[in-house]
Coordinates of C-alpha atoms and ligand atoms in Angstrom, one line a residue:
X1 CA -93.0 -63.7 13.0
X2 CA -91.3 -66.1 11.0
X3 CA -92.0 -70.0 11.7
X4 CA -88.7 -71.6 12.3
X5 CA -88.6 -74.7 10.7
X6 CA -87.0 -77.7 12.7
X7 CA -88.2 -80.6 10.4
X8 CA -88.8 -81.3 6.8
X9 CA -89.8 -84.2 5.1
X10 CA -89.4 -84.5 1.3
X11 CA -91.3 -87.3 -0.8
X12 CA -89.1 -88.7 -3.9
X13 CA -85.8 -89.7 -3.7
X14 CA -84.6 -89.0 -7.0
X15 CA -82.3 -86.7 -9.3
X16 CA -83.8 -84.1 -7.6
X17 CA -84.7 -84.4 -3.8
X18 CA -82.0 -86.9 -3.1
X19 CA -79.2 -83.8 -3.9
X20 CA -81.6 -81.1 -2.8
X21 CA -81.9 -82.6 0.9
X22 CA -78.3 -83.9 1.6
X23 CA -77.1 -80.1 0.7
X24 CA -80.2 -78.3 3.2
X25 CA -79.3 -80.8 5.8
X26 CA -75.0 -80.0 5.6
X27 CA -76.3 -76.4 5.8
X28 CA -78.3 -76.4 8.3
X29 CA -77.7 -79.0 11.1
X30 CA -80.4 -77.5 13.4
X31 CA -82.9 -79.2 10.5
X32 CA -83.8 -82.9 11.2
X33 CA -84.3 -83.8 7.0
X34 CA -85.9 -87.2 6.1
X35 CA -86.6 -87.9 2.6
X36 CA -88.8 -90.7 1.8
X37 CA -89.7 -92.7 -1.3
X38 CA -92.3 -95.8 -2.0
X39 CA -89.4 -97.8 -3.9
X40 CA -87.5 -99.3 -1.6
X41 CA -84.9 -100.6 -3.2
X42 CA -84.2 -96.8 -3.7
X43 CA -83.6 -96.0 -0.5
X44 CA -81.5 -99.1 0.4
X45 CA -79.0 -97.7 -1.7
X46 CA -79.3 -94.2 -0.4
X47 CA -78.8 -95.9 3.2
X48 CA -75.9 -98.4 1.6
X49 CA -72.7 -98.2 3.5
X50 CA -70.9 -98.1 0.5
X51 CA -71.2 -94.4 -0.8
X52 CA -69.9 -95.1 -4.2
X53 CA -73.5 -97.0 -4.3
X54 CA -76.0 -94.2 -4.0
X55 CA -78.6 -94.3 -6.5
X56 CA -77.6 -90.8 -8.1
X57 CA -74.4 -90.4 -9.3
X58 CA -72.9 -86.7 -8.6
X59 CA -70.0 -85.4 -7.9
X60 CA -69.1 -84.7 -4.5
X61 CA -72.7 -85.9 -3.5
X62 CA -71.0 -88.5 -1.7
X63 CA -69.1 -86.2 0.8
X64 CA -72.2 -84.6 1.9
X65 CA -74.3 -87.7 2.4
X66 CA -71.3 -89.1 4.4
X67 CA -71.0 -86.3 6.3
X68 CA -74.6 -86.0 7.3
X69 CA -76.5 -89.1 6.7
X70 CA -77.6 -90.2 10.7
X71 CA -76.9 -87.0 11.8
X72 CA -79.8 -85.1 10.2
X73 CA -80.7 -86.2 7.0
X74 CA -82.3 -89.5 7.0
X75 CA -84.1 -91.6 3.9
X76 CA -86.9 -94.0 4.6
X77 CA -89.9 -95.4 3.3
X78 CA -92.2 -94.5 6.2
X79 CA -93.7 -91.5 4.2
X80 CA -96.8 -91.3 6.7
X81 CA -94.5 -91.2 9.8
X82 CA -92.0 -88.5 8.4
X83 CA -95.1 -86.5 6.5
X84 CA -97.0 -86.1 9.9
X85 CA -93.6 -85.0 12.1
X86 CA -92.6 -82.4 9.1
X87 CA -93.3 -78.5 9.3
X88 CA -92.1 -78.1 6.0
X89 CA -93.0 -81.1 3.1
X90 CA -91.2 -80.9 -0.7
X91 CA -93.1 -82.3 -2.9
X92 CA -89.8 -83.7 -5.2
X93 CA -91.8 -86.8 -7.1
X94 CA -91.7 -87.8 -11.1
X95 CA -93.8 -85.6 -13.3
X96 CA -93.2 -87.6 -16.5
X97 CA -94.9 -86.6 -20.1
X98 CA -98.5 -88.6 -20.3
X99 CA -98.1 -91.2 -22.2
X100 CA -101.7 -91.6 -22.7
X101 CA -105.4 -89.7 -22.7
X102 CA -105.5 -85.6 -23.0
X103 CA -102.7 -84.3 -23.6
X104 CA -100.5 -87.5 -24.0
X105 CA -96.8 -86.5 -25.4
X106 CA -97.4 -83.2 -24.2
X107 CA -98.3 -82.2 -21.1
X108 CA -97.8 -83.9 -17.5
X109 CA -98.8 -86.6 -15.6
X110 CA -99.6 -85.4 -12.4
X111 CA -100.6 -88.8 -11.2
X112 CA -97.9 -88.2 -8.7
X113 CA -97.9 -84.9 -7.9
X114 CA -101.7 -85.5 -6.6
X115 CA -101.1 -89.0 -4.5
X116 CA -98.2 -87.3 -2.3
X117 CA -100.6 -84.1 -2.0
X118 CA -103.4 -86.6 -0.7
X119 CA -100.8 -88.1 1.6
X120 CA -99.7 -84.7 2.9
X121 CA -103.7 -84.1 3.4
X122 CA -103.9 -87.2 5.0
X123 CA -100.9 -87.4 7.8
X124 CA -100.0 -83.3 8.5
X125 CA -100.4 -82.3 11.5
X126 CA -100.1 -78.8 13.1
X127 CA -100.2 -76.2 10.2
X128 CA -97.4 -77.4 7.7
X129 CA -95.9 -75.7 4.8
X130 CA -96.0 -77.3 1.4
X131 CA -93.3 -76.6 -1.4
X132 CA -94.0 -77.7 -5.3
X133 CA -90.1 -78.6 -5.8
X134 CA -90.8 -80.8 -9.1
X135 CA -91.2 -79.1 -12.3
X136 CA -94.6 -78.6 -12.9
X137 CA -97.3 -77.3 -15.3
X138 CA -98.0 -73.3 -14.2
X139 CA -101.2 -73.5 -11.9
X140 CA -100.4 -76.9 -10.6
X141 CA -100.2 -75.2 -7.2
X142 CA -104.0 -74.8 -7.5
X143 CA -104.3 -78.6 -7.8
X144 CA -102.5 -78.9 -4.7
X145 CA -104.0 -76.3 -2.7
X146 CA -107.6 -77.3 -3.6
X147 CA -106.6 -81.0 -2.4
X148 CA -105.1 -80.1 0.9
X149 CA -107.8 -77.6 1.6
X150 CA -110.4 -80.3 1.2
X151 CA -108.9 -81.4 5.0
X152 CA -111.0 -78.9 7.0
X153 CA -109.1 -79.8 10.9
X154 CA -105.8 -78.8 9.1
X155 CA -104.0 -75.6 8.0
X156 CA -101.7 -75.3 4.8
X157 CA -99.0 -72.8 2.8
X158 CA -98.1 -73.7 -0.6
X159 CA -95.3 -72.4 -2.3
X160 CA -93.1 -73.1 -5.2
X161 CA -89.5 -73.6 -5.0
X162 CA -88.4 -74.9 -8.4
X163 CA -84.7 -76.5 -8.7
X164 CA -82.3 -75.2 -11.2
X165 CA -79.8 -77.5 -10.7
X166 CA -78.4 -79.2 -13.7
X167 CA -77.0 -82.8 -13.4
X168 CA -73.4 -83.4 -12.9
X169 CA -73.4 -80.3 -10.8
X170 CA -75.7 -80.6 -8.7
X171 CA -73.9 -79.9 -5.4
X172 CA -72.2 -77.1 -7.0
X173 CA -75.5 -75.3 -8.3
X174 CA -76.8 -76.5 -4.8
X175 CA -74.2 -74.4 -3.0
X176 CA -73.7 -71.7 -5.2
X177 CA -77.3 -71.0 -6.8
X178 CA -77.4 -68.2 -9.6
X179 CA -80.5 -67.8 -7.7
X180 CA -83.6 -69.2 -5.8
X181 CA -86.9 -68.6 -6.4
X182 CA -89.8 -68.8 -4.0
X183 CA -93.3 -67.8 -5.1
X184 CA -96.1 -68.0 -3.0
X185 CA -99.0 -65.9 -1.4
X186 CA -98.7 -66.4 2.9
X187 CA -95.5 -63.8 3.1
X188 CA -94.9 -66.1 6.7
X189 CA -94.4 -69.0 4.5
X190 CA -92.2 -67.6 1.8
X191 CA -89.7 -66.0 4.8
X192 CA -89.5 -69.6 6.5
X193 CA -87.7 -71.1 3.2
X194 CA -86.1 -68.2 2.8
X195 CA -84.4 -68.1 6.4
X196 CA -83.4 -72.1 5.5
X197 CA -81.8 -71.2 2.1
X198 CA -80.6 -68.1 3.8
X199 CA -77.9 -69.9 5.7
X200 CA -75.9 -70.5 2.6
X201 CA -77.1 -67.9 -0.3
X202 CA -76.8 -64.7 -0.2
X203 CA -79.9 -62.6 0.5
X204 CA -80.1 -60.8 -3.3
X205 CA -80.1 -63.8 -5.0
X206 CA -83.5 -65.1 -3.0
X207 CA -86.2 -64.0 -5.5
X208 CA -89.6 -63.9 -4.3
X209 CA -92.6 -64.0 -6.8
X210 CA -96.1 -64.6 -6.6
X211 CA -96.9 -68.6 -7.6
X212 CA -97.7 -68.4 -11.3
X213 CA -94.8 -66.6 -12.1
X214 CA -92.6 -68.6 -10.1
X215 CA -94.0 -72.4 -11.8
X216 CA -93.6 -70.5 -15.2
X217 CA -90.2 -69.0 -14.5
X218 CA -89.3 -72.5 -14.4
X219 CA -90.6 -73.4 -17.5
X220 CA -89.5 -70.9 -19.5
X221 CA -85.9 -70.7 -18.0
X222 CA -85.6 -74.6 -19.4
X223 CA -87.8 -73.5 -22.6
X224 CA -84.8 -70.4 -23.5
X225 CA -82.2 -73.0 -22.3
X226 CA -83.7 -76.1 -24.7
X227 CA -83.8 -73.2 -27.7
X228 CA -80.4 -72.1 -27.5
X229 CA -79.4 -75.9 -27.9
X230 CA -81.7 -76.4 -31.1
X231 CA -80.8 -72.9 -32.5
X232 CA -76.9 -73.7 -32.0
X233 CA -77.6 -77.7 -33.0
X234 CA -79.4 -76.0 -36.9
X235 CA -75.9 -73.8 -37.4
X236 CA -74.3 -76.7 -37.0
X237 CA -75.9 -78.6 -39.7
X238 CA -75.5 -75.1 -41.9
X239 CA -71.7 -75.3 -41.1
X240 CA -71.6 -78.6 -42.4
X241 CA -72.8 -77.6 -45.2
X242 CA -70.7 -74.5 -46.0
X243 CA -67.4 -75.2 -45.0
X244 CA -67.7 -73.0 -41.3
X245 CA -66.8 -74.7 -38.3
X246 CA -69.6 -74.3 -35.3
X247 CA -67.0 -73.9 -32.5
X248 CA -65.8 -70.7 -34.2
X249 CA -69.3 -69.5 -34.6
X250 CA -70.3 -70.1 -31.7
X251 CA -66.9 -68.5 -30.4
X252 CA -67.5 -65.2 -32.4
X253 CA -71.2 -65.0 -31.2
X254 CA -70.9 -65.4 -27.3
X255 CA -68.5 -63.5 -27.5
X256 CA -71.6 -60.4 -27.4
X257 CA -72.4 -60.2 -24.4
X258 CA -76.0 -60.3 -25.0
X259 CA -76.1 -63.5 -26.2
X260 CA -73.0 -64.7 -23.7
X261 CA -70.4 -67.6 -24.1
X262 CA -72.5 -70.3 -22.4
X263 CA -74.5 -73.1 -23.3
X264 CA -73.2 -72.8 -27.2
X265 CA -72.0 -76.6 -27.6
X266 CA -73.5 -78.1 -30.4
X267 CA -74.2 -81.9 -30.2
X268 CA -76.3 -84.9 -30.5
X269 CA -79.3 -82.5 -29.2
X270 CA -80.7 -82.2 -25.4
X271 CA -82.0 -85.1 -23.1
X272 CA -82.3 -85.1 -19.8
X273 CA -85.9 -85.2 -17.9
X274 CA -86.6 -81.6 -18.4
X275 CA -85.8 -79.9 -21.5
X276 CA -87.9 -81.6 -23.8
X277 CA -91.0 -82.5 -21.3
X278 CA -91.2 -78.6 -20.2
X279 CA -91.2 -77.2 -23.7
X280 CA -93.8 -79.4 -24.5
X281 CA -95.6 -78.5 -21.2
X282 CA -95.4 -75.0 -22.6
X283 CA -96.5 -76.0 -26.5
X284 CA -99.8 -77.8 -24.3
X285 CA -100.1 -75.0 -22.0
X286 CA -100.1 -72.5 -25.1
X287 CA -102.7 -74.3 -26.8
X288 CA -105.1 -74.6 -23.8
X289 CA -105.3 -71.1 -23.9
X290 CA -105.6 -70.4 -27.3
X291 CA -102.0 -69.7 -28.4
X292 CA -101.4 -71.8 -31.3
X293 CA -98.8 -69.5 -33.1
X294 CA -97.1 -69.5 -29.4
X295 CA -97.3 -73.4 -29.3
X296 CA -96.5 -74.2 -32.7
X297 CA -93.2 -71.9 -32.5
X298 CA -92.3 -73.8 -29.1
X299 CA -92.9 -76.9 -30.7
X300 CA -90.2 -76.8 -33.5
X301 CA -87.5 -76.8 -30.3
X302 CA -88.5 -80.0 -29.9
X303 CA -89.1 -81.1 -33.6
X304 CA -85.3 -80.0 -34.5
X305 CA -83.9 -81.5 -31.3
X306 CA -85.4 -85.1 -32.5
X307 CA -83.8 -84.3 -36.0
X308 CA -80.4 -83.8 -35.0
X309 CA -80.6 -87.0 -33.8
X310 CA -82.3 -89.0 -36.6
X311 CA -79.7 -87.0 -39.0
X312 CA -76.8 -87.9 -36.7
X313 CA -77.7 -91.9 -37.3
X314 CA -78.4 -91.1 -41.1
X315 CA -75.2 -90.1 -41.6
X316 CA -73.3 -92.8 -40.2
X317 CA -75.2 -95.1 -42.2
X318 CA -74.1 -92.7 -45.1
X319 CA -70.9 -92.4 -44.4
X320 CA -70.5 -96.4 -43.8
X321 CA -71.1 -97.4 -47.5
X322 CA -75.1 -96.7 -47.1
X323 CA -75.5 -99.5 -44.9
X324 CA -74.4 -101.4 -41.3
X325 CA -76.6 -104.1 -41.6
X326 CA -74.2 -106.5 -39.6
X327 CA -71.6 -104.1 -39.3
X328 CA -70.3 -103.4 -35.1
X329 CA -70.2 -99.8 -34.2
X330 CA -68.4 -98.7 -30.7
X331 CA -71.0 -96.6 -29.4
X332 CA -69.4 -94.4 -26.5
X333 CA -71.2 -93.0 -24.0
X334 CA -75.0 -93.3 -23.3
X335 CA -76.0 -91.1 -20.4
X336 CA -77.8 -88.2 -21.9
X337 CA -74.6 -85.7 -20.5
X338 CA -71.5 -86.6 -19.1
X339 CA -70.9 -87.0 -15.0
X340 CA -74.5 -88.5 -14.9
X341 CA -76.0 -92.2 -15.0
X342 CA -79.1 -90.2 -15.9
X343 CA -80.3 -91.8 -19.4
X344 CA -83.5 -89.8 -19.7
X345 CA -84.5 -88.9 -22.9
X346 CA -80.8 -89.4 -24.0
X347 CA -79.9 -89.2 -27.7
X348 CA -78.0 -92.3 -27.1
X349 CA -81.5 -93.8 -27.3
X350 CA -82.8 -92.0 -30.2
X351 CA -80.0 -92.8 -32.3
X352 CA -78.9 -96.4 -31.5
X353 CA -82.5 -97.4 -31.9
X354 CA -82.0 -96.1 -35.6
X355 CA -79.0 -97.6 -35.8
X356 CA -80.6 -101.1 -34.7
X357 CA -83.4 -100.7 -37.0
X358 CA -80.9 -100.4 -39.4
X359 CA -78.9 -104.1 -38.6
X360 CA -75.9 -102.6 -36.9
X361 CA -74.3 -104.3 -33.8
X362 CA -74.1 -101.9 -31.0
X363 CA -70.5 -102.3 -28.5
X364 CA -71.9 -99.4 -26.1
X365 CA -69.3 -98.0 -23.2
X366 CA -70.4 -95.6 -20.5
X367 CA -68.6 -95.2 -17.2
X368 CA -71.7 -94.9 -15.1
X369 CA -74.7 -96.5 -17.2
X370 CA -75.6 -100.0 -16.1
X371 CA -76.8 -102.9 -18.6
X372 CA -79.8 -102.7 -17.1
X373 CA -80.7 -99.2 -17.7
X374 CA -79.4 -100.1 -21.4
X375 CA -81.8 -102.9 -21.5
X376 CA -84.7 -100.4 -20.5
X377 CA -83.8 -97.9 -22.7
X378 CA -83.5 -99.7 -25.7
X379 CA -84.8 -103.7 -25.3
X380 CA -83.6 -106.3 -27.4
X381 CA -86.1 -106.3 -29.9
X382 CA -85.1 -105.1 -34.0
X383 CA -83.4 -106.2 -36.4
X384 CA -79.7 -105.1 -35.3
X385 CA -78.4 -106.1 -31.1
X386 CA -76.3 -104.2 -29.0
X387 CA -73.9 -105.8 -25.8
X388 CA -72.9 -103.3 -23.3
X389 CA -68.7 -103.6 -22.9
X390 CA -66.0 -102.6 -20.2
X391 CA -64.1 -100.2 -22.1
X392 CA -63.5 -98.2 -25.3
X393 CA -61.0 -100.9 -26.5
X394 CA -63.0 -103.5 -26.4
X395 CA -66.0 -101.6 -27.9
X396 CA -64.1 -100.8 -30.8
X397 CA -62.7 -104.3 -31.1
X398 CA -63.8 -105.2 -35.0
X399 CA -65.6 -101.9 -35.2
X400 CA -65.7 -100.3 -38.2
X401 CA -66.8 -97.3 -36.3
X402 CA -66.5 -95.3 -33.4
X403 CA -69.5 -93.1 -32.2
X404 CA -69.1 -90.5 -29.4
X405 CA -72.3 -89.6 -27.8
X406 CA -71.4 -88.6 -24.4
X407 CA -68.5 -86.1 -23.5
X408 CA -67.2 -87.9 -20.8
X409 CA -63.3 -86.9 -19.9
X410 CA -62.2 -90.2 -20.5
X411 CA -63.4 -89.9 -24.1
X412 CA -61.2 -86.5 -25.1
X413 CA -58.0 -89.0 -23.9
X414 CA -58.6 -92.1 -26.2
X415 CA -55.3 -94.0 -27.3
X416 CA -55.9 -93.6 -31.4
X417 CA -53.7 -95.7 -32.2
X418 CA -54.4 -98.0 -29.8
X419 CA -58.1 -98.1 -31.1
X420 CA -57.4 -98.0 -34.8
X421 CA -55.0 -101.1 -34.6
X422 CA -58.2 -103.4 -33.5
X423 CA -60.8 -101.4 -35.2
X424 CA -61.6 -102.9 -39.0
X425 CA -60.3 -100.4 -41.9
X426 CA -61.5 -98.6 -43.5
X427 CA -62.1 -97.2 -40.2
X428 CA -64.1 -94.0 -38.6
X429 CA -64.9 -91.7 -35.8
X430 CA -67.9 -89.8 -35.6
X431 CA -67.8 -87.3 -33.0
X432 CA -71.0 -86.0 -31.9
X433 CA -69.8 -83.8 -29.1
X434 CA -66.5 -82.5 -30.6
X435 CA -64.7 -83.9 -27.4
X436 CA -62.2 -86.4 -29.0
X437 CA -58.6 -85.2 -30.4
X438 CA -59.8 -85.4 -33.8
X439 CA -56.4 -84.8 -35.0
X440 CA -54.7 -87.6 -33.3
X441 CA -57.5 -90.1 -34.6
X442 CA -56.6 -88.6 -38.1
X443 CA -53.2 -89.4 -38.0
X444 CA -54.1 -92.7 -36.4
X445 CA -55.8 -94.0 -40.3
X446 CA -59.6 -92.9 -39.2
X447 CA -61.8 -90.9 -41.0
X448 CA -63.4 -88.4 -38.4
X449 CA -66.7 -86.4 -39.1
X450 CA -67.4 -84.3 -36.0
X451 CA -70.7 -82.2 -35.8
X452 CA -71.0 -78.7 -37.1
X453 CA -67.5 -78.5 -39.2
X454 CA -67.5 -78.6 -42.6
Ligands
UDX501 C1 -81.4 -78.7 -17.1 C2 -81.2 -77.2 -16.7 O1 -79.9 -76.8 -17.0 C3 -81.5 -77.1 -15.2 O2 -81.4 -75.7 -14.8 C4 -82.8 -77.6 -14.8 O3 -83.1 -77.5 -13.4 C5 -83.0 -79.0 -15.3 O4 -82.7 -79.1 -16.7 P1 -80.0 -80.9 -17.0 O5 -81.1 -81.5 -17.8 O6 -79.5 -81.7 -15.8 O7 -80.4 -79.5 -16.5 O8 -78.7 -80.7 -17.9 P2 -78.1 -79.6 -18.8 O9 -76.7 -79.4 -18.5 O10 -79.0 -78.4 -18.9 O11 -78.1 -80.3 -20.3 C6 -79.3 -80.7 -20.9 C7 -79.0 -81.3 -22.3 O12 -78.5 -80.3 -23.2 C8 -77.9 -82.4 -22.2 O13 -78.3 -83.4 -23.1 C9 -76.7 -81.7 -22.7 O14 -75.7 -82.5 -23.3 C10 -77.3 -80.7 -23.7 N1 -76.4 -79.5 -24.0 C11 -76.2 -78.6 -23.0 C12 -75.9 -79.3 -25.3 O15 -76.1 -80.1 -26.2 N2 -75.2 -78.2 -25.5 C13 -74.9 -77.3 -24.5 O16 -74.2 -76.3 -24.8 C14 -75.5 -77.5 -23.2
ADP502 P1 -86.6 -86.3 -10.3 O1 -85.6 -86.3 -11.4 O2 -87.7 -85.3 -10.5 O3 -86.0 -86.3 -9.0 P2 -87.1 -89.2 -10.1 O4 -87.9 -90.1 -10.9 O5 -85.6 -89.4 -10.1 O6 -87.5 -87.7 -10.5 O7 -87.6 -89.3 -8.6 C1 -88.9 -89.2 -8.2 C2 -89.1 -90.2 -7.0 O8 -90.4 -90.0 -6.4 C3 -89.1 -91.7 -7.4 O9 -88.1 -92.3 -6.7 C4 -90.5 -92.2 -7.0 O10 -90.5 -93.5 -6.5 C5 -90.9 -91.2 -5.9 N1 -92.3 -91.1 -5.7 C6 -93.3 -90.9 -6.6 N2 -94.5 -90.8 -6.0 C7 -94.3 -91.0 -4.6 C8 -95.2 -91.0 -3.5 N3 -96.5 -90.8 -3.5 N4 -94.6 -91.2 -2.2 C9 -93.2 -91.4 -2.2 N5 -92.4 -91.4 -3.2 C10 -92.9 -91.2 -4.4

């Protein structure tokens, strides 16, 4: 018989089980949902009154927490309290690249993963059902399942539920999932999920798989993903060196429908939390177990995607008479996609710190990304500085250039003219996302290089 689930708890507030939890709790109000985090601050502004002032920006996230929040979904910092009333516990915390010991700049720290494990050893009660929800290095379940089994009085299921939901869209991928995935080995276990995501998918699209599969499905669905953007990101450096434009190559190739239309935008190469710390789970993975051909070709995803970027920063410098040593650049857009205040591995980072090593002074713009963040992401150490500014106008006040390396909407509908007037001549745009009306900034007196056209 299938356990009905009537609470969950999830520990980690963030990207991922913030979104996850308001979209369970809107679709099913007969589950109580409390997600919990240790940073408090966190989950003031999950509980601000002001829903413009959650700590993940997303579209249309806001509705749903309005609609729910104090109904059924409820954020706290009482982990113990809402771990031991839970039937169901997501495991949603940071698995960041280690930074240090075996395996540092590859595989994960799972630092995190194993204190809320020890928690949900410590404060279950009853027989409670455990769900990997954080990306995580195949056979991490093991890890889990040998810590919660260490607490003899108490029963456990673990299964792994990974998220595919891409930032920007994450209440859209929430409600209409290509598919979910559940892998796990207690068939009771697997059909309580499935009866909660059940309410809102669609029974064929609720994959189940045993747990190795279903922690490496994840992996490799980001690897593929990560590849296309490297493969399409090297054509374009080939176009600009023929005379093709990328856009219409990658037009004529998706158009096949076994390589399909999507995911084709060359750019300023992938950030974001996953792409590059799963394919370089996968290169670690590969060469635990003896796979070094596997590993090596795995690693040149990464290896090209930090190229793009260092070649994107070279050739503004190139471009700008060889140097910007003192020269202002209006750098637009820093979130690693657009409709995010995610800056996570961003390129923006990447390439404005070659750019600062360099001399230049930075005048960066995004909508959503705070000073702070900037601060974090960059410091204020090197030889150039950087201010962060209130709009593209006055970024490009004095500029001698204008760098696009977010598509946000706003960007596509620049004023040329209205940028050129202040800008200093002679004057250029370097578009890194093909987003901006290249056309209307020609016309405008800039110069405009924008990535993969010859
Ligand atoms: C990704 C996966 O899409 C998602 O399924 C998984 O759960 C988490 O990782 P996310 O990192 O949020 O999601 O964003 P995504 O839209 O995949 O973009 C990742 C990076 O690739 C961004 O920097 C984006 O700008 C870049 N990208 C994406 C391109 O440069 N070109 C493209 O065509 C698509
Ligand atoms: P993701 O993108 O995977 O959601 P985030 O870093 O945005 O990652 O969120 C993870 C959250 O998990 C952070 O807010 C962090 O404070 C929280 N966290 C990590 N470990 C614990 C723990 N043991 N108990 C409660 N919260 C935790």
């Amino acid at each position: 018989m299938t356990a009905t689930i009537r609470s969950i708890c999830c520990i980690g507030a963030g990207y991922v089980g913030g979104p996850t939890m308001a979209v369970i709790a809107d679709r099913c109000p007969q589950i109580q949902v409390t997600v919990v985090d240790l940073n408090a601050e966190r989950i003031a502004a999950w509980n601000d009154a002001d829903l413009s002032r959650l700590p993940v920006y997303e579209p249309g996230l806001d509705a749903v927490v309005g609609r729910c929040r104090g109904r059924n979904l409820h954020f706290s910092t009482a982990v113990e309290a809402a771990i031991a009333a839970a039937d169901m516990v997501f495991l949603s915390v940071n698995t960041p690249t280690k930074t240090r010991g075996v395996g540092a700049g590859q595989a994960s720290d799972l630092r995190w993963i194993e204190a809320s494990a020890r928690q949900v050893a410590a404060c279950a009660q009853n027989h409670t059902i455990v769900v990997e929800k954080s990306t995580l290095p195949v056979r991490t379940a093991a890890t889990i399942q040998a810590i919660l089994g260490a607490s003899r009085d108490k029963s456990f299921s673990v299964l792994s539920n990974p998220e595919f939901l891409a930032e920007g869209t994450a209440i859209q991928d929430l409600e209409h999932p290509d598919r979910v995935l559940i892998g796990g080995e207690d068939p009771a276990a697997i059909d309580a999920l499935a009866a909660i995501y059940s309410q809102w998918v669609p029974a064929e699209r609720i994959l189940r798989t045993n747990l190795w599969s279903s922690e490496l499905s994840k992996l490799t669905a980001n690897c593929f993903l990560a590849e296309r953007i490297s493969s399409i990101n090297s054509i374009a450096a080939v176009c600009e060196a023929t005379g093709a434009d990328v856009q219409e190559v990658a037009r004529a190739i998706g158009a096949d429908s076994r390589i399909g239309a999507k995911f084709l935008k060359a750019g300023p190469g992938f950030g974001g939390s996953c792409f590059q710390k799963d394919v370089l789970n996968l290169v670690y993975l590969c060469g635990h177990y003896g796979l070094h051909e596997v590993a090596a070709y795995w690693q040149r995803v990464v290896d090209l995607n930090a190229w793009q970027q260092h070649r994107i920063a070279q050739l503004v410098v190139q471009r700008l008479f060889g140097t910007v040593t003192a020269k202002r650049i209006a750098v637009l857009g820093f979130a690693f996609k657009a409709d995010t205040n995610d800056t996570r591995e961003a390129p923006a980072i990447r390439i404005c710190r070659d750019l600062l090593e360099e001399g230049a002074q930075l005048a960066i713009h995004d909508p959503k990304v705070s000073e702070a963040q900037i601060a974090a992401d960059l410091g204020r150490d090197g030889v150039g500085s950087w201010q962060r500014v209130e709009s593209p106008i006055a970024a490009a006040e004095g500029a001698d250039a204008v760098l696009i390396l977010t598509e946000w909407q706003q960007y596509a509908e620049l004023d040329w003219p209205a940028l050129a007037a202040v800008m200093r001549q002679p004057a250029w745009l370097f578009d890194a996302r093909a987003i901006a009306d290249a056309p209307r900034a020609r016309a405008a007196g800039l110069q405009v290089w924008r990535v993969g056209r010859g």
